[in-house]
Coordinates of C-alpha atoms in Angstrom, one line a residue:
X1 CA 21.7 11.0 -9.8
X2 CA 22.8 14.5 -11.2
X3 CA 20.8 16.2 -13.7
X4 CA 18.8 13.1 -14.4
X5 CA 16.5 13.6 -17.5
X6 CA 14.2 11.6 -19.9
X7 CA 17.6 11.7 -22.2
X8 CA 18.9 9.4 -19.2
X9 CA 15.9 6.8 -19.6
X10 CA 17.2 3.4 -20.9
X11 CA 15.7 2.4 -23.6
X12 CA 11.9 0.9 -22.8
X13 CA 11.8 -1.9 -25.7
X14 CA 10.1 -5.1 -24.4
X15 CA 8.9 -3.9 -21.7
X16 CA 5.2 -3.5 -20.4
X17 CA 4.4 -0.6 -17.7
X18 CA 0.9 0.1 -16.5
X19 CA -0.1 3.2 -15.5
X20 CA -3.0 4.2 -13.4
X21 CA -5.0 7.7 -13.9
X22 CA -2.9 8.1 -17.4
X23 CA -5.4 10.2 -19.1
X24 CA -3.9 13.8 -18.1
X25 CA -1.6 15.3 -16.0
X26 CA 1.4 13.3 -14.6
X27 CA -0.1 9.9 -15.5
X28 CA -0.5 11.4 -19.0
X29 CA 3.3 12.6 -19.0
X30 CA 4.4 9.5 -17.7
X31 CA 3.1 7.4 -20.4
X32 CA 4.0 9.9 -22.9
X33 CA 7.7 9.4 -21.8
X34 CA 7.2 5.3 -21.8
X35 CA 5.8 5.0 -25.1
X36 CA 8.3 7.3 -26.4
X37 CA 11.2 4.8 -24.8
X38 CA 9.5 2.1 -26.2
X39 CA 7.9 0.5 -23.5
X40 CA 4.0 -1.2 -24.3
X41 CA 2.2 1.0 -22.0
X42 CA -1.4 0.5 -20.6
X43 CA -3.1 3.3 -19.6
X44 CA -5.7 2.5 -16.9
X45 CA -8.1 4.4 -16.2
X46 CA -11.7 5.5 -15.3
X47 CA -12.5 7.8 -18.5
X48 CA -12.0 5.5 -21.2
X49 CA -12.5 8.1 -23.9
X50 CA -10.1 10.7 -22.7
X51 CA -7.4 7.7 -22.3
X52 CA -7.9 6.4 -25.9
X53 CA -7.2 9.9 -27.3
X54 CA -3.9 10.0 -25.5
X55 CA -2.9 6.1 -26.6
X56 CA -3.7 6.9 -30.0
X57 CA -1.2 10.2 -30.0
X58 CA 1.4 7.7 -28.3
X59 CA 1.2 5.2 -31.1
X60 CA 0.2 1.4 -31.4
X61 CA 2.3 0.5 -28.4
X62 CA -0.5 1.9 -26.2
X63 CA -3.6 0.9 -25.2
X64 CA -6.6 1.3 -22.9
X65 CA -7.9 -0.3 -19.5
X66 CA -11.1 0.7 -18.0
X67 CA -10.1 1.4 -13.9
X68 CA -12.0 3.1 -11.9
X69 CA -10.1 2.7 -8.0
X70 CA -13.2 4.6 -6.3
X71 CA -14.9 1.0 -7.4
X72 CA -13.4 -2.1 -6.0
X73 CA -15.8 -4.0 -8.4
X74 CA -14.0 -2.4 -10.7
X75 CA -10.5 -3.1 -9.8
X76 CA -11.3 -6.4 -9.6
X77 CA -12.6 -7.0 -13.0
X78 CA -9.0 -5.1 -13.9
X79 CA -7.0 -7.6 -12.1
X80 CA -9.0 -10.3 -13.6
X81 CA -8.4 -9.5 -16.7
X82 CA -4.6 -8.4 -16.0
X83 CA -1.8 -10.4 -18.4
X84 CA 1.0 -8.7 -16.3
X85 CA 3.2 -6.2 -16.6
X86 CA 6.8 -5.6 -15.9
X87 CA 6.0 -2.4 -14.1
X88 CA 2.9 -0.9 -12.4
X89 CA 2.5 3.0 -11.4
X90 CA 0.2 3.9 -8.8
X91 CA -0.2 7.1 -10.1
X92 CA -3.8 8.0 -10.0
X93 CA -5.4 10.0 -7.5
X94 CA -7.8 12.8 -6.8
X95 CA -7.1 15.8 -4.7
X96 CA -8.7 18.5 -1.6
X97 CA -12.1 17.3 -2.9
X98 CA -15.7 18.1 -0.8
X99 CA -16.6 15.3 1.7
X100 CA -17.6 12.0 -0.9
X101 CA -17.8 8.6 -0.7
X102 CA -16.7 6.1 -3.2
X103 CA -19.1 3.0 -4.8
X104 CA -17.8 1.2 -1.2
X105 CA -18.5 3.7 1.2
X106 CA -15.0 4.8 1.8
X107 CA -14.0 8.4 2.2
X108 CA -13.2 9.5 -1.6
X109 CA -9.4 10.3 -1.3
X110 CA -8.3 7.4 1.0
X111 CA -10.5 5.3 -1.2
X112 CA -9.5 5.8 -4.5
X113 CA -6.0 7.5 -3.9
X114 CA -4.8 4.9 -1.4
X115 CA -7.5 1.9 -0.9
X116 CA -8.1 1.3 -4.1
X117 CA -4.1 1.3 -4.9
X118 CA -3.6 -1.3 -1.7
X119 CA -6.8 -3.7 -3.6
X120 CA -5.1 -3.3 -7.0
X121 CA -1.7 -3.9 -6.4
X122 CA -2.4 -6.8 -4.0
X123 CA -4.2 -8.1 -6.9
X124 CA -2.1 -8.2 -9.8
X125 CA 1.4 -8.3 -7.6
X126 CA 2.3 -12.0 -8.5
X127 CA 2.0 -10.8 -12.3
X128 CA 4.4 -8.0 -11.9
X129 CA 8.1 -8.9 -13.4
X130 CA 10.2 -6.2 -11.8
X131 CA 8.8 -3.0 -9.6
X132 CA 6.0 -1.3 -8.2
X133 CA 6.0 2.4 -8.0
X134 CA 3.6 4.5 -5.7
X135 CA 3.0 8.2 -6.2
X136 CA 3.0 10.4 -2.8
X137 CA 3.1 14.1 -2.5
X138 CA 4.8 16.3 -0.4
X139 CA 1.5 16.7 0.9
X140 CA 2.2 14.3 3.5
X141 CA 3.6 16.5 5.5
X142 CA 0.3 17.5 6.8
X143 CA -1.3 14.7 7.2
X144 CA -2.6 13.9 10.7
X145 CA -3.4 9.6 9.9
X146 CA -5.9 8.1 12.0
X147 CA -5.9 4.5 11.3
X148 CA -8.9 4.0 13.4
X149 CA -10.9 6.9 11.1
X150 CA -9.1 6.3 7.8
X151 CA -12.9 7.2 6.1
X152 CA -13.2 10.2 8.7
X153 CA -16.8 8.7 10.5
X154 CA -15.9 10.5 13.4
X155 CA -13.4 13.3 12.8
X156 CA -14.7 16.7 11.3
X157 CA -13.5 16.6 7.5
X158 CA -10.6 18.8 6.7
X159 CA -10.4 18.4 2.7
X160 CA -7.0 19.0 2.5
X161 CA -5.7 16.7 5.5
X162 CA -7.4 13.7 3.9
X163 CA -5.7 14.5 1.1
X164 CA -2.2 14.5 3.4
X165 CA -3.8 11.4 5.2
X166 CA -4.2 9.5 1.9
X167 CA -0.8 10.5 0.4
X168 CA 1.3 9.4 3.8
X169 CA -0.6 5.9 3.4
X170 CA 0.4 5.3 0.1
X171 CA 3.9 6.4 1.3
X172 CA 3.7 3.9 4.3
X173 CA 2.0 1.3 1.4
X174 CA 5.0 1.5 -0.6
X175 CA 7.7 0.7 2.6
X176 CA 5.9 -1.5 3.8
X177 CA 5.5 -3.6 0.6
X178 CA 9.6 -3.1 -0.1
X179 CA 10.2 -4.2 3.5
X180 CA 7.6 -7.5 2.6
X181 CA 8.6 -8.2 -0.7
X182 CA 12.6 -7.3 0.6
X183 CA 12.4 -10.7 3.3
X184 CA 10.1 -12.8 0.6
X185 CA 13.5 -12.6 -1.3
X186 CA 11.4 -11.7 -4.3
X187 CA 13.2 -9.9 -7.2
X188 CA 10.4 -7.6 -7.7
X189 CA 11.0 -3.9 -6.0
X190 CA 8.2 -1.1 -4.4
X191 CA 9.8 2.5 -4.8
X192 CA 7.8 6.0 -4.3
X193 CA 8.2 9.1 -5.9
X194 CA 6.8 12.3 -5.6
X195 CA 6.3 15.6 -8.3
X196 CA 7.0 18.0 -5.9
X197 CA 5.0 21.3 -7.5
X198 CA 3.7 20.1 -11.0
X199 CA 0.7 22.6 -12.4
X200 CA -1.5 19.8 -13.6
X201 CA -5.5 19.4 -13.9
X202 CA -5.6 17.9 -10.6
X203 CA -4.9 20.9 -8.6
X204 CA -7.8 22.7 -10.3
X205 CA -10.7 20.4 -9.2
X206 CA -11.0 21.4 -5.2
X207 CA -14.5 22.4 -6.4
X208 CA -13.3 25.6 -4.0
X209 CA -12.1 28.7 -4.2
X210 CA -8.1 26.9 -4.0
X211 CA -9.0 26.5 -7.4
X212 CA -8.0 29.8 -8.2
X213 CA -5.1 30.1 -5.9
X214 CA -3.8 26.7 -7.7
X215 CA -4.3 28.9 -10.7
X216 CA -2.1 31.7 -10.2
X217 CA 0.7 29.4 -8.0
X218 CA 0.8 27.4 -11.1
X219 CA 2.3 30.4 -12.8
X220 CA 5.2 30.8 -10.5
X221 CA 8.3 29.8 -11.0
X222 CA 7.8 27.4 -8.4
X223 CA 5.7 25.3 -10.6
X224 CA 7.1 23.3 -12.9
X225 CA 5.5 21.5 -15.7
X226 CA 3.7 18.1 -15.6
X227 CA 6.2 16.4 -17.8
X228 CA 9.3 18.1 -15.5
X229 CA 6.9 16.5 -12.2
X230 CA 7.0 13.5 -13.9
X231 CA 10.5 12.4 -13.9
X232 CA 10.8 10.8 -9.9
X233 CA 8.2 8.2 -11.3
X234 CA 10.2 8.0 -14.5
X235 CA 13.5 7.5 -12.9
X236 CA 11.6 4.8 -10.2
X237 CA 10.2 2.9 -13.0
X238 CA 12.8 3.1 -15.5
X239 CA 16.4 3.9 -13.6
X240 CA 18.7 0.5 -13.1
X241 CA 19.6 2.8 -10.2
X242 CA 16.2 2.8 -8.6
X243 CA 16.4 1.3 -5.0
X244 CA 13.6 -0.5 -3.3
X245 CA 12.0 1.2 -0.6
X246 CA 13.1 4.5 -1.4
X247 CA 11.2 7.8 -1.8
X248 CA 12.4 10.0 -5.2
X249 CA 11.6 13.8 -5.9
X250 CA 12.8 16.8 -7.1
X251 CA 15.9 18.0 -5.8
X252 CA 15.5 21.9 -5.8
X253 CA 13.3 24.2 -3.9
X254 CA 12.8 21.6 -0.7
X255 CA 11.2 19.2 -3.3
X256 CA 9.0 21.9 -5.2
X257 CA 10.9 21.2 -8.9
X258 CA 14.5 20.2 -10.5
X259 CA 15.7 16.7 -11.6
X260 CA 15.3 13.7 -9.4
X261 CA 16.8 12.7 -5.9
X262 CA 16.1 10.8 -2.9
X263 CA 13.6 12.4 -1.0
X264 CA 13.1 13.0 2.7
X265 CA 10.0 12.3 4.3
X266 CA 8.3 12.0 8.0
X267 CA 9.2 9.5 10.8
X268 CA 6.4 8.1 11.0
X269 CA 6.1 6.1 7.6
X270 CA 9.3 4.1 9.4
X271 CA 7.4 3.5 12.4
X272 CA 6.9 -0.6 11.9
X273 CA 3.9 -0.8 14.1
X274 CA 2.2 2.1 12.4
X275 CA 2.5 0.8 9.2
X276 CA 1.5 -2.8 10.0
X277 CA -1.8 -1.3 11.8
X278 CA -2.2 0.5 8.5
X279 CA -1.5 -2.7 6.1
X280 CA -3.9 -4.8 8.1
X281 CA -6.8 -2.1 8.2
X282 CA -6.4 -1.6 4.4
X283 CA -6.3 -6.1 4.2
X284 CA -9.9 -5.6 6.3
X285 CA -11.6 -2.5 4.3
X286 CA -10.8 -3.8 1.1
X287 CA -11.2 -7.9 1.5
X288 CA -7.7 -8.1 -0.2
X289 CA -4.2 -10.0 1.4
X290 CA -1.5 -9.9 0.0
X291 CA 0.6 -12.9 -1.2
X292 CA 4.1 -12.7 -0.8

């Protein structure tokens, strides 16, 4: 894998790549690099406005989806409206946030960063050409999964363990759909990448005093830039290299920056029980199965 950069990126003519929460930060990046590539890139997203200013700086080969995953009425009307893609990035997400809910009821993080990832991709799958990729975070490291409390009813809320809780899920999502699609004999792949330590909007919007501490860590040297946290997904959606069921971030600093690799990541998301437990209590909360 090397020094793997965007100057790597085969060219992205005729092919379409969705990308979820593509309005700023890594989503943002990510298209950027697509449309550049020349890949017809949808960005879809919950703030329509702020989407369309980015498509229109990325040219005619982008346009706009309205996508709000906190709002499975909204993912719906998405997937009903969906024409297919070659490739879909589960990129969107929120982060460390106070206690919410979303427009179902379901803790906001697990809702909208894993949930409402699960009810879109289920959706759309069988109009997917080639590969589904899934954004974790090293973040999932501390998370502390209860399948029995994804929307924490019972546990006292730790902001930043949900956030863990929802990042391991859509880790455990993306195995477990390789794994499925893998004995289906489909042709169609599910990889997951993560940007290791990219100073982006998200880390800015704890609504705490983190903020601030995200402020100054994101100028260290440990940080790298959005575009730089971008390349796993890149090299997931784009590489001929790209494996399914495997987990890509940066190579340097324990995963904080530096060009692509295959990443580590904990036990658990190969536990087989664990992750069907997970797959069927996302199938229940969401109303969506998969067909594969």
């Amino acid at each position: 894998m090397g020094d793997w950069s965007t100057a790597d990126m085969p060219d992205q003519r005729g092919r379409r790549i969705v990308v979820t929460g593509a309005n700023s930060g890594l989503g943002e990046q990510t298209a950027r690099a697509l449309g550049r590539a020349g890949a017809e890139v949808v960005l879809a997203c919950r703030n329509v406005a702020k989407a369309q200013r980015v498509a229109d700086e990325i040219g005619e080969n982008a346009t706009v989806a309205a996508l709000d995953l906190a709002d499975l009425t909204s993912v719906r009307a998405f997937a009903d409206g969906f024409e297919g893609a070659d490739v879909l990035i589960n990129n969107a997400g929120v982060m460390a946030l106070p206690l919410g809910r979303t427009a179902d009821g379901f803790e906001m993080q697990i809702g909208t960063n894993f949930l409402g990832h699960f009810a879109l991709t289920g959706l759309v799958l069988d109009r997917i050409g080639e590969r589904v990729v899934t954004l974790s975070s090293l973040a999932h490291n501390v998370a502390r999964l209860d399948i029995d409390d994804l929307n924490w009813d019972r546990r006292k809320y730790n902001r930043w363990v949900a956030y863990g809780d929802s990042k391991i899920a859509d880790l455990m999502m993306a195995l477990e759909l390789a794994e499925r699609l893998e004995k289906a004999g489909s042709s169609t792949i599910s990889v997951a990448a993560h940007p290791g330590y990219a100073a982006t909007e998200l880390q800015t919007r704890t609504e705490s005093l983190v903020d601030w501490v995200m402020k100054l860590g994101n100028a260290t040297p440990l940080a790298q830039s959005a575009a730089d946290g971008a390349l796993p997904t890149l090299y997931a959606a784009a590489a001929p290299e790209a494996v399914n069921g495997k987990f890509y971030g940066p190579a340097q600093f324990g995963g904080l920056r530096g060009a692509p690799t295959e990443a580590g990541y904990r036990s658990v998301a190969d536990d087989a029980a664990v992750r069907g437990r997970l797959w069927s209590t996302a199938e229940e909360l969401t109303g969506v199965s998969f067909d594969i």
